CSV table of C-alpha atoms in Angstrom, one decimal:
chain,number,residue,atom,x,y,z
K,393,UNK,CA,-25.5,-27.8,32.4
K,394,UNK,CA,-24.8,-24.1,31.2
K,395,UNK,CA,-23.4,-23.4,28.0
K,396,UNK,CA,-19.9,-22.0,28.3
K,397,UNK,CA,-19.8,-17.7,28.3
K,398,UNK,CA,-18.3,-17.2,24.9
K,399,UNK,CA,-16.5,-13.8,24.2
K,400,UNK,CA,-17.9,-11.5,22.0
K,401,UNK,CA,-16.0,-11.4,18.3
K,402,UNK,CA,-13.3,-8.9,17.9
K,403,UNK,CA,-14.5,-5.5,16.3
K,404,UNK,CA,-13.3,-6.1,12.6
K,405,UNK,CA,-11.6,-2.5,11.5
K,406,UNK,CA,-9.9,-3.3,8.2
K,407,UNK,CA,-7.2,-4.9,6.1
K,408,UNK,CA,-3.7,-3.6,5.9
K,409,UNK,CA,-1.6,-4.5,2.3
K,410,UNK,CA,1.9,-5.1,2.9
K,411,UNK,CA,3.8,-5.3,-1.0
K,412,UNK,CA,7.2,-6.0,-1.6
K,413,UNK,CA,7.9,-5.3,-5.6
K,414,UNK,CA,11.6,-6.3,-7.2
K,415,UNK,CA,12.4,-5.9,-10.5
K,416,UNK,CA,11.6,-3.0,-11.1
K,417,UNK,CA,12.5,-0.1,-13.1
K,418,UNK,CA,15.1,2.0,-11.3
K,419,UNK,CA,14.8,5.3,-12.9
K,420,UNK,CA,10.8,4.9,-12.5
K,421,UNK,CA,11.5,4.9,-8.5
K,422,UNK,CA,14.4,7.7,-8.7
K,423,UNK,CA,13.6,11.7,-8.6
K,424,UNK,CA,11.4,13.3,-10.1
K,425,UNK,CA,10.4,10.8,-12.6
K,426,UNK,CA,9.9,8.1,-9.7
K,427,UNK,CA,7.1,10.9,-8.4
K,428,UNK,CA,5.4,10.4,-11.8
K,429,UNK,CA,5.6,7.1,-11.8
K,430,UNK,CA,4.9,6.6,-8.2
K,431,UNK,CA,2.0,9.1,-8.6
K,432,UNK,CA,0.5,7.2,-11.5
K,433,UNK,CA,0.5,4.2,-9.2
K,434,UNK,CA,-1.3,5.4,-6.7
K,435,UNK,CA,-4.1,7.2,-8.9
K,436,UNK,CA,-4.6,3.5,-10.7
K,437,UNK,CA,-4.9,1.9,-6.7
K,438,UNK,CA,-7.1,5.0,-6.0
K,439,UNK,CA,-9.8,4.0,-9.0
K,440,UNK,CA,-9.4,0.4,-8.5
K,441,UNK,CA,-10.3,0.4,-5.3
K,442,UNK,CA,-12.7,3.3,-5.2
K,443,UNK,CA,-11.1,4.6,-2.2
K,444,UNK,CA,-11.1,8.4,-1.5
K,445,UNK,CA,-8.4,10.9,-0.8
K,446,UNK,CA,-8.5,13.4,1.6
K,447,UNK,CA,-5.4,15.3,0.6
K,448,UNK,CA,-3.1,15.9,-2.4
K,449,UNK,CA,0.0,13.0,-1.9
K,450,UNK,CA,3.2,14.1,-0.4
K,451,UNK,CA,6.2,12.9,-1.9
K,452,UNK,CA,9.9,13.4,-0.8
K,453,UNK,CA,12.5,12.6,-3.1
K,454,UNK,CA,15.9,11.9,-1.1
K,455,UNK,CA,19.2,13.4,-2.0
K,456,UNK,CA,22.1,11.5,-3.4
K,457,UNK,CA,23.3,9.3,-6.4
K,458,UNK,CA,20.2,6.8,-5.9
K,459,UNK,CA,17.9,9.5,-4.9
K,460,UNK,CA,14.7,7.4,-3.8
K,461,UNK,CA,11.3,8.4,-3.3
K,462,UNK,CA,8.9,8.5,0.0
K,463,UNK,CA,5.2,8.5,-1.0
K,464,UNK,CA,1.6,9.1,1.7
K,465,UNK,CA,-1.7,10.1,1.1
K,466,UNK,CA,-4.5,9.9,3.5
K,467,UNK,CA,-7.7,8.5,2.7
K,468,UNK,CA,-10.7,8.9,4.2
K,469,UNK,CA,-10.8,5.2,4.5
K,470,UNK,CA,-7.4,5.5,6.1
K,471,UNK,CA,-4.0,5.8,4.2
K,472,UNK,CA,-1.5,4.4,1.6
K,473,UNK,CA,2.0,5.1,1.6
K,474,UNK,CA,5.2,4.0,-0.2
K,475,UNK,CA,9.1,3.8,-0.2
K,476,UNK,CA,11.4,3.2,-3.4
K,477,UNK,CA,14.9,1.7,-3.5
K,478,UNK,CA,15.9,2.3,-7.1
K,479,UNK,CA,19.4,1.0,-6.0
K,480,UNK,CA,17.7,-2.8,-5.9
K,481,UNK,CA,15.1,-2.2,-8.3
K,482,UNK,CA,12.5,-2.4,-5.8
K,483,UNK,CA,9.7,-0.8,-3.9
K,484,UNK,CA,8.0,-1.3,-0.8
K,485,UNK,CA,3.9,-0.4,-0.5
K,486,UNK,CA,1.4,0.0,2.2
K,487,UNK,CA,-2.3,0.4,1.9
K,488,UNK,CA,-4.4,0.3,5.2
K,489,UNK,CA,-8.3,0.6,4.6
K,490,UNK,CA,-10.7,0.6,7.4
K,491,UNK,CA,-13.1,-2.2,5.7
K,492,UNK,CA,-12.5,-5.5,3.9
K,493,UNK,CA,-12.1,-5.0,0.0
K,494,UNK,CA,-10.8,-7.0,-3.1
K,495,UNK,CA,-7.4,-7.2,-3.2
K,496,UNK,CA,-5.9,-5.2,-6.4
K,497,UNK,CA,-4.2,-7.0,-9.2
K,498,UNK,CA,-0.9,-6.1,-7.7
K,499,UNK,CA,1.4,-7.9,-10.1
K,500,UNK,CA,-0.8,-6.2,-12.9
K,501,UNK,CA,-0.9,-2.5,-11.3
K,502,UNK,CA,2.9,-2.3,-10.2
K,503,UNK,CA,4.1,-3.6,-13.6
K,504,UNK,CA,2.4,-1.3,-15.5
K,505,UNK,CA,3.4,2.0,-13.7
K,506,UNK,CA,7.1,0.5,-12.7
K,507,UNK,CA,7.8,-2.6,-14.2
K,508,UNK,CA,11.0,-4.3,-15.9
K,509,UNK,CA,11.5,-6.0,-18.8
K,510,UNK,CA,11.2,-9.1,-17.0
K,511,UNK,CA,8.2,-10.4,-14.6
K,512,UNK,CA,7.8,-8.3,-11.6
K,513,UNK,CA,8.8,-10.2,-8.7
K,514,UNK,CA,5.9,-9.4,-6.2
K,515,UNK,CA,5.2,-10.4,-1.9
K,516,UNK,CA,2.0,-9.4,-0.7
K,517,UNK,CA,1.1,-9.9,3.1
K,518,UNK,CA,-2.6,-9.3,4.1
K,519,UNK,CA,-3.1,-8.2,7.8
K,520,UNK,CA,-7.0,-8.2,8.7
K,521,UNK,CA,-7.3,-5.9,11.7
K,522,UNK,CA,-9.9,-6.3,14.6
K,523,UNK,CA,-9.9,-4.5,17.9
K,524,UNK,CA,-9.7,-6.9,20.5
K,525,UNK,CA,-12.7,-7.7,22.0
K,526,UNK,CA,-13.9,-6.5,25.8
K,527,UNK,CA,-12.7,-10.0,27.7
K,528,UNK,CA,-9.1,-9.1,26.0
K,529,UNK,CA,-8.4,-5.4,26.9
């Protein structure tokens, strides 16, 4: 008897980060002091995961009372981009990289650039990404 045809495995192309932060520090995620902050974070992420920018980040701080900040930078390994809500203390966080890595110490990174006086409540979803494989297209 033949074996059975078995597909080929998926292409693997990389891990996307998905972090949801609370408790955070609202006037570190507000203005101009949320681009320091916010800019601090993603140099530390940079260095920890020895990932490569291609550009200078672009931030865009939004007008208003609560006056929250957009972050991107591309990487040569792809890109990482944020989005703070000062108004709930919280921040969301993307970082896509086109090959497997260690996952940061979140908790540890995002508390010291942002965090409260109390624990930083933290929800990290890990997306491994593969192109699909020739029997799927």
């Amino acid at each position: 008897m033949d074996p059975a045809p078995t597909d080929p495995p998926p292409a693997a192309v990389g891990q996307l980060w998905s972090v949801d932060a609370g408790g955070l520090r609202p006037e570190l995620l507000a203005g101009e002091d949320g681009v320091r902050a916010l800019g601090a974070l993603f140099d530390d992420l940079v260095e920890a995961l020895g990932l490569h920018p291609v550009m200078e980040p672009r931030w865009h701080v939004f007008p208003g009372p609560h006056a929250g900040v957009t972050g991107f930078v591309a990487l040569s390994e792809s890109h990482l981009a944020c989005h703070s809500f000062p108004e709930h203390g919280g921040l969301t966080l993307d970082l896509y990289t086109c090959r497997p890595r260690r996952a940061p110490d979140w908790r540890a990174l995002v508390g010291r650039r942002v965090g409260g006086a109390g624990p930083v409540e933290l929800r990290v979803r890990t997306l491994h990404r593969a192109l699909p494989a020739a029997s799927d297209r």
